Tab-separated table of C-alpha atoms in Angstrom:
chain	number	residue	atom	x	y	z
A	1	MET	CA	0.242	0.197	-0.009
A	2	SER	CA	1.153	3.535	-0.809
A	3	ASP	CA	0.705	6.402	1.414
A	4	VAL	CA	-0.396	8.458	-1.250
A	5	ILE	CA	-1.903	7.967	-5.004
A	6	VAL	CA	-1.814	11.029	-7.409
A	7	ILE	CA	-4.243	10.239	-10.258
A	8	GLY	CA	-2.781	12.166	-13.066
A	9	ALA	CA	0.644	13.359	-14.418
A	10	GLY	CA	-0.395	16.907	-16.072
A	11	VAL	CA	1.350	19.830	-14.524
A	12	ILE	CA	-0.812	19.717	-11.512
A	13	GLY	CA	-0.266	15.863	-10.539
A	14	CYS	CA	3.229	16.393	-10.940
A	15	ALA	CA	3.399	19.944	-8.864
A	16	VAL	CA	1.566	17.993	-6.218
A	17	ALA	CA	3.857	14.833	-6.592
A	18	ARG	CA	6.800	17.081	-6.125
A	19	GLU	CA	5.753	18.393	-2.999
A	20	LEU	CA	4.779	14.977	-1.522
A	21	SER	CA	8.146	13.657	-2.140
A	22	ARG	CA	9.515	16.311	0.354
A	23	TYR	CA	7.849	14.234	3.200
A	24	ALA	CA	8.332	10.513	4.698
A	25	LEU	CA	5.633	9.616	2.151
A	26	SER	CA	5.290	6.825	-0.060
A	27	VAL	CA	3.979	8.383	-3.356
A	28	ARG	CA	2.538	6.788	-6.777
A	29	VAL	CA	1.485	8.442	-9.705
A	30	LEU	CA	-0.751	6.844	-12.180
A	31	GLU	CA	-1.391	8.301	-15.476
A	32	ARG	CA	-3.702	7.058	-18.101
A	33	SER	CA	-1.264	8.090	-21.137
A	34	CYS	CA	2.355	7.148	-22.119
A	35	ASP	CA	3.952	9.883	-20.684
A	36	VAL	CA	3.567	13.128	-18.587
A	37	ALA	CA	1.797	16.338	-19.759
A	38	GLU	CA	-0.279	14.420	-22.745
A	39	GLY	CA	-3.251	16.488	-21.611
A	40	ALA	CA	-4.154	20.016	-21.119
A	41	THR	CA	-0.815	20.861	-20.256
A	42	LYS	CA	0.962	20.110	-23.473
A	43	SER	CA	-1.654	22.281	-25.496
A	44	ASN	CA	-2.233	25.636	-23.814
A	45	SER	CA	-0.990	29.090	-24.155
A	46	ALA	CA	2.273	29.140	-21.520
A	47	ILE	CA	1.065	32.056	-19.712
A	48	VAL	CA	2.095	32.716	-16.436
A	49	HIS	CA	-1.151	35.278	-15.421
A	50	ALA	CA	-0.544	37.939	-13.418
A	51	GLY	CA	-3.945	37.382	-11.865
A	52	PHE	CA	-6.263	40.405	-12.580
A	53	ASP	CA	-8.998	38.576	-14.024
A	54	ALA	CA	-10.229	36.203	-11.436
A	55	LYS	CA	-13.086	36.965	-9.076
A	56	PRO	CA	-11.558	37.789	-5.863
A	57	GLY	CA	-12.129	35.584	-2.852
A	58	THR	CA	-12.011	32.647	-5.136
A	59	ASN	CA	-9.420	29.656	-4.974
A	60	LYS	CA	-8.213	31.011	-8.698
A	61	ALA	CA	-7.477	34.278	-7.560
A	62	ARG	CA	-5.920	33.236	-4.648
A	63	PHE	CA	-3.799	30.505	-6.053
A	64	ASN	CA	-3.087	32.774	-9.448
A	65	VAL	CA	-1.014	35.215	-7.194
A	66	LEU	CA	0.658	32.943	-5.126
A	67	GLY	CA	1.653	30.532	-7.803
A	68	ASN	CA	2.733	33.794	-10.035
A	69	ALA	CA	4.987	34.707	-7.037
A	70	ARG	CA	6.426	31.191	-6.836
A	71	PHE	CA	7.289	30.675	-10.409
A	72	GLU	CA	10.146	32.314	-11.042
A	73	ALA	CA	12.068	30.692	-8.063
A	74	LEU	CA	10.920	26.984	-8.929
A	75	CYS	CA	11.506	27.494	-12.654
A	76	ARG	CA	15.646	28.563	-11.722
A	77	GLU	CA	15.913	25.795	-9.436
A	78	LEU	CA	14.637	23.045	-11.951
A	79	GLY	CA	16.236	24.706	-14.942
A	80	VAL	CA	13.127	25.376	-16.741
A	81	PRO	CA	12.924	28.593	-19.130
A	82	PHE	CA	10.616	31.292	-17.731
A	83	GLN	CA	10.292	35.080	-18.384
A	84	ARG	CA	8.547	38.114	-16.893
A	85	ASN	CA	7.598	39.404	-20.196
A	86	THR	CA	4.362	41.577	-19.026
A	87	SER	CA	0.967	41.120	-19.954
A	88	LEU	CA	-1.139	43.732	-21.641
A	89	VAL	CA	-5.162	43.743	-21.795
A	90	VAL	CA	-5.419	46.101	-24.934
A	91	ALA	CA	-9.200	47.862	-25.507
A	92	PHE	CA	-9.718	48.623	-29.164
A	93	SER	CA	-12.638	51.237	-29.037
A	94	GLU	CA	-13.115	53.969	-26.414
A	95	GLU	CA	-16.479	51.603	-25.493
A	96	GLU	CA	-14.040	48.736	-24.228
A	97	ALA	CA	-11.867	51.114	-22.393
A	98	PRO	CA	-13.747	51.110	-18.605
A	99	ARG	CA	-13.305	47.358	-18.884
A	100	LEU	CA	-9.495	48.048	-18.415
A	101	GLU	CA	-10.081	50.092	-15.153
A	102	GLU	CA	-12.937	47.193	-13.592
A	103	LEU	CA	-9.833	44.783	-14.251
A	104	ARG	CA	-7.175	46.837	-12.752
A	105	ALA	CA	-9.480	47.320	-9.650
A	106	ARG	CA	-10.228	43.251	-9.594
A	107	GLY	CA	-6.508	42.831	-9.787
A	108	GLU	CA	-5.557	45.099	-6.775
A	109	LYS	CA	-8.250	43.136	-4.884
A	110	ASN	CA	-6.224	40.248	-5.696
A	111	GLY	CA	-2.663	41.454	-4.552
A	112	VAL	CA	-1.211	41.810	-8.010
A	113	PRO	CA	1.296	44.390	-7.945
A	114	GLY	CA	2.198	47.335	-10.234
A	115	LEU	CA	-0.963	47.490	-12.735
A	116	ARG	CA	-1.737	50.418	-14.414
A	117	VAL	CA	-3.794	51.833	-17.345
A	118	VAL	CA	-1.955	53.405	-19.989
A	119	GLY	CA	-3.413	55.291	-23.028
A	120	ARG	CA	-3.088	54.923	-26.951
A	121	ASP	CA	0.828	56.630	-27.127
A	122	ALA	CA	1.974	54.306	-24.499
A	123	VAL	CA	0.210	51.389	-25.497
A	124	HIS	CA	2.002	51.975	-29.203
A	125	ALA	CA	5.457	52.698	-27.732
A	126	LEU	CA	5.218	49.536	-25.752
A	127	GLU	CA	4.360	47.566	-28.590
A	128	PRO	CA	5.084	48.925	-32.126
A	129	ASN	CA	3.187	46.075	-34.176
A	130	ILE	CA	0.017	46.426	-32.128
A	131	GLY	CA	-3.108	46.964	-33.956
A	132	ARG	CA	-3.983	50.584	-35.141
A	133	GLU	CA	-7.099	50.980	-33.529
A	134	ALA	CA	-5.429	50.067	-30.068
A	135	CYS	CA	-6.440	53.184	-27.698
A	136	ALA	CA	-5.829	51.751	-24.201
A	137	ALA	CA	-4.325	49.195	-22.289
A	138	LEU	CA	-3.917	47.380	-18.607
A	139	VAL	CA	-0.154	46.825	-18.166
A	140	ALA	CA	0.382	44.088	-15.681
A	141	PRO	CA	4.442	43.465	-15.286
A	142	THR	CA	4.406	40.353	-13.211
A	143	GLY	CA	2.757	38.206	-16.405
A	144	GLY	CA	5.478	36.066	-17.703
A	145	ILE	CA	5.778	32.898	-20.100
A	146	CYS	CA	7.314	29.616	-19.724
A	147	CYS	CA	7.668	26.120	-21.371
A	148	PRO	CA	4.525	24.181	-19.658
A	149	TYR	CA	5.583	20.752	-20.873
A	150	GLU	CA	9.299	21.187	-19.830
A	151	LEU	CA	8.029	22.482	-16.293
A	152	THR	CA	5.975	19.306	-16.161
A	153	PHE	CA	8.778	16.859	-17.081
A	154	ARG	CA	11.342	18.249	-14.646
A	155	LEU	CA	8.841	18.442	-11.948
A	156	ALA	CA	8.170	14.581	-12.841
A	157	GLU	CA	11.842	14.210	-12.561
A	158	ASN	CA	12.630	15.406	-9.453
A	159	ALA	CA	9.714	14.108	-7.902
A	160	ALA	CA	11.199	10.594	-9.291
A	161	ALA	CA	14.605	11.381	-8.067
A	162	ASN	CA	12.945	12.002	-4.633
A	163	GLY	CA	11.356	8.661	-4.185
A	164	ALA	CA	8.008	9.084	-6.247
A	165	GLU	CA	6.916	5.966	-8.700
A	166	PHE	CA	5.438	6.847	-12.258
A	167	VAL	CA	3.409	4.180	-13.690
A	168	PHE	CA	2.020	5.141	-17.317
A	169	ASN	CA	-0.777	3.457	-19.664
A	170	CYS	CA	-2.734	3.259	-16.220
A	171	GLY	CA	-5.815	4.689	-16.911
A	172	VAL	CA	-7.968	5.030	-13.810
A	173	ARG	CA	-11.374	2.960	-13.908
A	174	THR	CA	-12.633	3.444	-10.209
A	175	VAL	CA	-11.849	4.701	-6.854
A	176	SER	CA	-13.369	3.352	-3.862
A	177	ARG	CA	-13.294	3.095	0.128
A	178	CYS	CA	-10.755	0.125	1.101
A	179	GLY	CA	-10.944	-0.003	4.775
A	180	GLU	CA	-9.630	3.415	6.432
A	181	GLY	CA	-7.968	4.142	2.774
A	182	TRP	CA	-8.851	3.685	-0.510
A	183	ARG	CA	-8.681	1.185	-3.596
A	184	VAL	CA	-7.970	2.568	-7.038
A	185	GLU	CA	-8.926	0.069	-9.897
A	186	THR	CA	-7.362	0.550	-13.293
A	187	ASP	CA	-9.017	-0.027	-16.916
A	188	ASP	CA	-6.632	-3.107	-17.306
A	189	GLY	CA	-7.959	-4.503	-13.604
A	190	ARG	CA	-5.089	-3.685	-11.691
A	191	LEU	CA	-5.594	-2.809	-8.050
A	192	PHE	CA	-3.611	-0.220	-6.211
A	193	ASP	CA	-4.430	0.569	-2.923
A	194	ALA	CA	-3.490	3.894	-0.511
A	195	ARG	CA	-4.181	5.770	2.826
A	196	ALA	CA	-5.046	8.906	0.614
A	197	VAL	CA	-5.818	9.738	-3.012
A	198	VAL	CA	-5.015	13.251	-5.027
A	199	ASN	CA	-7.594	13.327	-7.808
A	200	ALA	CA	-5.921	15.477	-10.616
A	201	ALA	CA	-7.458	13.837	-13.713
A	202	GLY	CA	-8.195	16.797	-15.456
A	203	LEU	CA	-11.014	16.510	-17.752
A	204	TYR	CA	-11.874	12.979	-15.871
A	205	ALA	CA	-11.615	14.650	-12.380
A	206	ASP	CA	-15.647	15.066	-12.193
A	207	VAL	CA	-16.229	11.261	-12.740
A	208	LEU	CA	-13.682	10.570	-9.904
A	209	ASN	CA	-14.896	12.823	-7.355
A	210	ASN	CA	-18.895	11.539	-7.906
A	211	GLN	CA	-17.814	8.097	-7.502
A	212	VAL	CA	-16.887	9.323	-3.671
A	213	SER	CA	-18.452	12.202	-2.758
A	214	ALA	CA	-22.273	13.429	-2.842
A	215	GLU	CA	-21.134	17.065	-3.497
A	216	LYS	CA	-20.816	16.472	-7.576
A	217	LEU	CA	-18.845	18.052	-10.202
A	218	THR	CA	-19.429	18.533	-13.709
A	219	ILE	CA	-16.554	19.144	-16.085
A	220	THR	CA	-17.007	19.887	-19.679
A	221	PRO	CA	-14.259	19.894	-22.124
A	222	ARG	CA	-13.746	23.642	-23.601
A	223	ARG	CA	-11.535	23.546	-27.055
A	224	GLY	CA	-9.235	25.915	-27.702
A	225	GLU	CA	-7.177	25.867	-31.064
A	226	TYR	CA	-3.971	27.700	-31.616
A	227	LEU	CA	-1.482	29.004	-34.500
A	228	MET	CA	2.036	28.466	-34.048
A	229	ILE	CA	4.278	31.474	-35.564
A	230	ASP	CA	7.851	30.522	-36.869
A	231	LYS	CA	10.684	32.210	-35.194
A	232	ALA	CA	11.471	34.471	-38.199
A	233	TYR	CA	8.813	36.822	-36.306
A	234	ALA	CA	10.603	36.784	-33.102
A	235	GLY	CA	10.411	40.003	-31.457
A	236	ALA	CA	7.267	41.376	-33.057
A	237	PHE	CA	5.867	41.461	-29.778
A	238	ARG	CA	7.452	41.284	-26.244
A	239	ALA	CA	4.845	41.285	-24.144
A	240	THR	CA	1.917	38.692	-23.881
A	241	VAL	CA	-1.481	40.908	-25.363
A	242	PHE	CA	-4.599	40.199	-24.923
A	243	GLN	CA	-8.146	41.516	-25.891
A	244	THR	CA	-10.356	42.537	-23.696
A	245	PRO	CA	-12.232	39.511	-22.318
A	246	THR	CA	-15.830	38.042	-22.983
A	247	PRO	CA	-17.865	35.684	-21.081
A	248	LEU	CA	-16.064	32.808	-22.646
A	249	GLY	CA	-12.448	33.554	-21.425
A	250	LYS	CA	-9.596	35.871	-21.902
A	251	GLY	CA	-9.944	35.888	-25.953
A	252	VAL	CA	-7.540	35.600	-28.651
A	253	LEU	CA	-4.150	36.558	-27.554
A	254	VAL	CA	-0.697	37.075	-29.086
A	255	SER	CA	2.109	35.872	-27.352
A	256	PRO	CA	5.868	35.029	-27.681
A	257	THR	CA	7.234	32.028	-26.405
A	258	VAL	CA	10.428	31.160	-24.528
A	259	ASP	CA	11.519	29.430	-27.409
A	260	GLY	CA	11.318	32.294	-29.727
A	261	THR	CA	7.679	31.428	-31.834
A	262	LEU	CA	4.811	33.329	-31.243
A	263	ILE	CA	1.658	31.888	-30.226
A	264	VAL	CA	-1.828	32.856	-31.342
A	265	GLY	CA	-5.312	31.867	-29.836
A	266	PRO	CA	-7.347	30.318	-28.520
A	267	THR	CA	-10.725	29.870	-29.376
A	268	ALA	CA	-13.348	28.773	-27.007
A	269	GLU	CA	-15.658	25.850	-27.658
A	270	ASN	CA	-17.734	23.978	-25.489
A	271	ILE	CA	-17.915	20.226	-26.334
A	272	ASP	CA	-18.892	16.803	-25.573
A	273	ASP	CA	-15.855	14.679	-26.233
A	274	LYS	CA	-13.384	14.578	-23.883
A	275	ALA	CA	-10.825	13.221	-26.196
A	276	ASP	CA	-11.711	15.727	-29.391
A	277	THR	CA	-8.364	17.676	-30.087
A	278	ARG	CA	-9.235	18.391	-33.633
A	279	THR	CA	-8.422	21.626	-35.125
A	280	THR	CA	-10.887	23.017	-37.669
A	281	ALA	CA	-11.285	25.273	-40.475
A	282	GLN	CA	-13.646	27.232	-38.826
A	283	GLY	CA	-11.916	27.595	-35.608
A	284	LEU	CA	-8.649	28.310	-37.085
A	285	GLU	CA	-10.344	30.993	-39.360
A	286	LYS	CA	-11.974	32.729	-35.748
A	287	ILE	CA	-8.443	32.974	-34.703
A	288	ARG	CA	-7.206	34.657	-38.038
A	289	GLN	CA	-10.006	37.220	-37.944
A	290	ALA	CA	-9.705	37.977	-33.996
A	291	ALA	CA	-6.074	38.348	-34.036
A	292	ARG	CA	-5.890	40.397	-36.786
A	293	ARG	CA	-7.296	42.942	-34.381
A	294	THR	CA	-4.287	42.731	-32.350
A	295	TRP	CA	-1.740	42.278	-35.123
A	296	ASN	CA	-3.216	43.829	-38.441
A	297	GLU	CA	-0.083	42.111	-40.650
A	298	LEU	CA	-0.605	38.668	-39.013
A	299	PRO	CA	1.760	36.661	-41.180
A	300	LEU	CA	-0.184	33.586	-42.058
A	301	ALA	CA	2.587	32.693	-44.244
A	302	GLY	CA	4.603	32.162	-41.112
A	303	VAL	CA	2.440	29.183	-39.606
A	304	ILE	CA	4.310	26.225	-38.933
A	305	ALA	CA	1.850	24.244	-36.877
A	306	THR	CA	-1.834	24.492	-35.575
A	307	PHE	CA	-3.046	22.332	-32.445
A	308	ALA	CA	-5.773	22.280	-29.989
A	309	GLY	CA	-5.894	21.606	-26.147
A	310	LEU	CA	-8.852	20.999	-24.224
A	311	ARG	CA	-9.445	23.126	-20.887
A	312	ALA	CA	-11.599	21.343	-18.183
A	313	ARG	CA	-14.156	23.902	-17.334
A	314	GLY	CA	-15.831	23.121	-14.150
A	315	ASP	CA	-19.716	24.226	-13.315
A	316	ARG	CA	-18.757	26.261	-10.183
A	317	ASP	CA	-16.536	28.480	-12.127
A	318	ASP	CA	-13.524	27.954	-9.489
A	319	PHE	CA	-10.962	25.370	-8.822
A	320	VAL	CA	-11.996	22.666	-6.717
A	321	LEU	CA	-9.356	22.064	-4.274
A	322	GLY	CA	-8.867	20.238	-1.090
A	323	GLU	CA	-10.238	16.720	0.933
A	324	ALA	CA	-14.012	16.152	-0.197
A	325	PRO	CA	-15.884	16.799	3.004
A	326	ASP	CA	-17.602	13.238	2.906
A	327	ALA	CA	-14.537	11.414	1.471
A	328	PRO	CA	-11.660	11.801	4.304
A	329	GLY	CA	-8.341	11.360	2.489
A	330	PHE	CA	-9.811	11.970	-0.844
A	331	PHE	CA	-7.901	15.341	-2.136
A	332	ASN	CA	-9.612	16.839	-5.265
A	333	ALA	CA	-7.237	19.016	-7.701
A	334	ALA	CA	-10.351	19.612	-10.137
A	335	ALA	CA	-11.740	21.762	-12.658
A	336	MET	CA	-8.175	23.564	-13.039
A	337	GLU	CA	-8.854	25.565	-15.901
A	338	SER	CA	-7.248	28.843	-16.621
A	339	PRO	CA	-5.163	30.119	-14.839
A	340	GLY	CA	-4.364	26.236	-13.723
A	341	LEU	CA	-0.610	26.484	-15.071
A	342	THR	CA	-0.024	29.556	-13.008
A	343	ALA	CA	-1.200	28.236	-9.991
A	344	ALA	CA	0.535	24.807	-9.875
A	345	PRO	CA	3.707	25.809	-8.072
A	346	ALA	CA	0.905	26.939	-5.112
A	347	VAL	CA	-1.292	24.087	-5.211
A	348	GLY	CA	1.310	21.584	-4.938
A	349	VAL	CA	2.517	23.223	-1.888
A	350	TRP	CA	-1.161	23.512	-0.602
A	351	LEU	CA	-2.338	20.405	-0.785
A	352	ALA	CA	1.139	18.659	0.062
A	353	GLU	CA	1.054	20.461	3.261
A	354	LYS	CA	-2.546	19.615	4.082
A	355	MET	CA	-1.833	15.616	3.059
A	356	ALA	CA	0.997	15.560	5.219
A	357	GLY	CA	-0.576	17.072	7.812
A	358	LYS	CA	-3.406	14.332	7.698
A	359	LEU	CA	-0.974	11.668	7.485
A	360	GLY	CA	1.237	12.647	10.430
A	361	ALA	CA	3.957	12.691	7.793
A	362	GLU	CA	7.410	14.747	8.593
A	363	PRO	CA	9.745	16.430	5.903
A	364	LYS	CA	12.567	14.470	4.614
A	365	ALA	CA	16.099	15.637	5.429
A	366	THR	CA	17.298	14.130	2.214
A	367	PHE	CA	14.885	15.762	-0.208
A	368	VAL	CA	17.015	16.778	-3.428
A	369	GLY	CA	15.837	20.130	-5.084
A	370	ASP	CA	17.223	19.385	-8.723
A	371	ALA	CA	17.532	16.300	-10.095
A	372	GLY	CA	19.742	17.527	-12.674
A	373	HIS	CA	19.551	17.737	-16.206
A	374	TRP	CA	21.600	17.217	-19.850
A	375	PRO	CA	23.411	20.029	-21.252
A	376	VAL	CA	21.057	21.936	-24.002
A	377	PHE	CA	23.717	22.182	-26.974
A	378	ARG	CA	21.454	25.169	-28.455
A	379	LEU	CA	21.916	27.299	-25.554
A	380	MET	CA	25.624	26.728	-25.277
A	381	GLY	CA	28.331	29.049	-26.679
A	382	ALA	CA	31.312	27.865	-28.973
A	383	ALA	CA	33.803	26.803	-26.108
A	384	ALA	CA	31.144	25.235	-24.120
A	385	ARG	CA	29.982	23.446	-27.199
A	386	ALA	CA	33.464	22.261	-28.062
A	387	ALA	CA	33.756	20.887	-24.634
A	388	ALA	CA	30.702	19.012	-24.627
A	389	ILE	CA	31.762	17.050	-27.770
A	390	ALA	CA	34.829	16.375	-26.454
A	391	ARG	CA	33.159	14.849	-23.117
A	392	ASP	CA	30.828	12.829	-25.549
A	393	PRO	CA	31.292	13.092	-28.901
A	394	ALA	CA	27.005	12.294	-29.715
A	395	TYR	CA	27.071	16.120	-28.934
A	396	GLY	CA	28.701	16.606	-32.492
A	397	HIS	CA	25.990	14.729	-34.193
A	398	MET	CA	23.070	17.048	-34.958
A	399	VAL	CA	19.422	15.459	-35.591
A	400	CYS	CA	17.381	18.664	-35.702
A	401	ARG	CA	18.871	21.371	-37.316
A	402	CYS	CA	15.721	23.626	-36.890
A	403	GLU	CA	15.964	23.525	-33.229
A	404	THR	CA	19.659	22.579	-32.923
A	405	VAL	CA	19.192	19.190	-30.940
A	406	THR	CA	21.948	16.512	-30.847
A	407	GLU	CA	21.964	12.835	-30.594
A	408	ALA	CA	23.673	13.460	-27.131
A	409	GLU	CA	20.247	15.184	-26.200
A	410	VAL	CA	17.982	12.683	-27.684
A	411	ARG	CA	19.840	9.658	-25.841
A	412	ALA	CA	19.684	11.568	-22.414
A	413	ALA	CA	16.102	12.285	-22.929
A	414	VAL	CA	15.371	8.324	-23.271
A	415	ARG	CA	17.563	7.524	-20.638
A	416	CYS	CA	16.248	9.662	-17.755
A	417	ARG	CA	14.182	8.597	-15.027
A	418	ILE	CA	10.906	9.550	-16.744
A	419	GLY	CA	12.191	8.548	-20.108
A	420	ALA	CA	10.683	9.623	-23.245
A	421	ARG	CA	9.053	6.490	-24.948
A	422	THR	CA	7.613	8.110	-28.279
A	423	LEU	CA	8.431	10.771	-30.834
A	424	ASP	CA	6.291	13.391	-28.739
A	425	GLY	CA	8.073	12.307	-25.788
A	426	VAL	CA	11.698	13.280	-27.498
A	427	LYS	CA	10.027	16.307	-29.009
A	428	ARG	CA	9.011	17.850	-25.502
A	429	ARG	CA	12.262	17.155	-23.940
A	430	THR	CA	14.418	18.367	-26.146
A	431	ARG	CA	12.558	20.409	-28.876
A	432	ALA	CA	13.384	17.880	-31.886
A	433	GLY	CA	10.816	18.262	-34.251
A	434	MET	CA	8.925	21.694	-32.872
A	435	GLY	CA	10.938	23.783	-35.806
A	436	ARG	CA	10.018	25.075	-39.053
A	437	CYS	CA	10.066	21.645	-40.738
A	438	GLN	CA	8.032	20.050	-37.854
A	439	GLY	CA	9.892	16.806	-37.998
A	440	GLY	CA	10.090	16.881	-41.948
A	441	PHE	CA	14.294	15.942	-41.685
A	442	CYS	CA	14.609	14.387	-38.023
A	443	THR	CA	11.813	12.285	-37.418
A	444	PRO	CA	13.972	9.128	-39.235
A	445	ARG	CA	16.921	9.623	-37.236
A	446	ILE	CA	14.861	10.019	-33.803
A	447	VAL	CA	13.066	6.798	-34.485
A	448	GLU	CA	16.316	4.942	-35.096
A	449	LEU	CA	17.745	6.372	-31.943
A	450	LEU	CA	14.309	5.243	-29.944
A	451	CYS	CA	14.525	1.846	-31.595
A	452	GLU	CA	18.277	1.506	-30.610
A	453	GLU	CA	17.802	2.696	-26.881
A	454	LEU	CA	15.039	0.753	-26.233
A	455	GLY	CA	15.263	-2.231	-28.000
A	456	LEU	CA	12.195	-1.684	-30.494
A	457	GLU	CA	11.264	-2.076	-34.201
A	458	PRO	CA	10.758	1.118	-36.182
A	459	GLU	CA	7.134	-0.136	-36.469
A	460	GLN	CA	6.673	-0.347	-33.074
A	461	ILE	CA	7.754	3.172	-32.233
A	462	THR	CA	4.509	5.510	-31.689
A	463	LYS	CA	3.755	9.347	-31.725
A	464	PHE	CA	2.146	9.350	-28.734
A	465	GLY	CA	1.369	5.882	-27.513
A	466	GLY	CA	-1.763	3.611	-28.019
A	467	VAL	CA	-2.108	2.931	-31.612
A	468	SER	CA	-0.384	6.230	-33.481
A	469	ASN	CA	2.415	4.089	-34.851
A	470	LEU	CA	4.563	5.658	-37.465
A	471	LEU	CA	5.413	2.953	-39.497
A	472	THR	CA	3.519	-0.297	-40.567
A	473	THR	CA	5.008	-3.401	-42.998
A	474	LEU	CA	3.014	-4.191	-45.838
A	475	ASP	CA	2.449	-7.745	-46.737
A	476	THR	CA	3.654	-7.831	-50.416
A	477	ARG	CA	3.195	-11.336	-51.210
A	478	HIS	CA	0.961	-12.178	-53.937
A	479	SER	CA	-1.711	-15.071	-54.092
A	480	GLY	CA	-2.086	-17.251	-57.260
């Protein structure tokens, strides 16, 4: 029996697991997919929100501001890219301008520092490429950007380094009371027992909560589609630029990423299917029309990728956090839609403290704050690159030219504690395949390296697990 089972290995589940690994507890993480960050974590805006949007007094408001304050130190400790690039909420008409003062007042109630509203000249001075109709903006200097899947991977690596166990391809079917603790049954019939459970199951958190608690929860998938703009346009915007929000969310944004590309989106469409991450012609057209208000010369020729993610929209318009009142030992981290990524560091600390208190666990003296990471070739200067190649000649073998990723890095991504087992797993750990050609040149070599490291045949390599095989063997025999 484990002390704690964490269900879900997105950024919330991994943040909780990492903080729980500070204590003298046995921690097991169960994930239905083949890797960390396979749900909403891998396909969101990558924004660290300042905290002016959430309703004062809510969990969203509280943990947004707390998480934002923790984000920089956490990313520094784990070696994750992070920038405080500032957020702007822009009014494009005089009718929209009063909304900015409302957001400023709300943000100040939430404890967001440094908020100010500026006029037309200041907006265009801050962002020279902003749309011509921009007439005012709320400026939030604590807004930031990060890499959500790299953060999640590093959290998981650090948790594993401190004793947490991760079990993948392990979808949870039921959670039920078992003595003084809980029994978790998986889709393939395996049984796991624990003294306590963390429900960080994303879109499926309502299903698990409703199995154990009379306080029911409904989660609706909200699909958001995005465009990714090539690095050739890096520098077009420095800040994350929002339009004035609507009832469906924060609207279509234009933002730089920590890797030099720009992200544009998302749409906001409530759907029924919790696995439907299609992009649609209609959705991408909505992005184009809305984004051109922010960026009049939106360069569609620079689009290198389109993708969609699903947000876990709860029916309470707030995060559902903490121990279910009628299910002792069952802790929710549910309905973690935006600003869930921003809140993750604070939610992890808060939940771990609550659970350690519940279970009577003391902090470990042996906790290691950073699990270490392989050197990243694209970030090195000439001398550091030469030294890396001297230590390991595989650093001299380029795999992904677009993102300057070497063979040594791909192999390290497979060999680490929470190692890549798929093409997407390598991609999210190293950026191989994320550049302009979107894997057109590097994919065959990555498949070869995965086969060598994992002892598999090419036909067994998948894009993201399951039946997403990249290659197949054709039967060329003829009858007759």
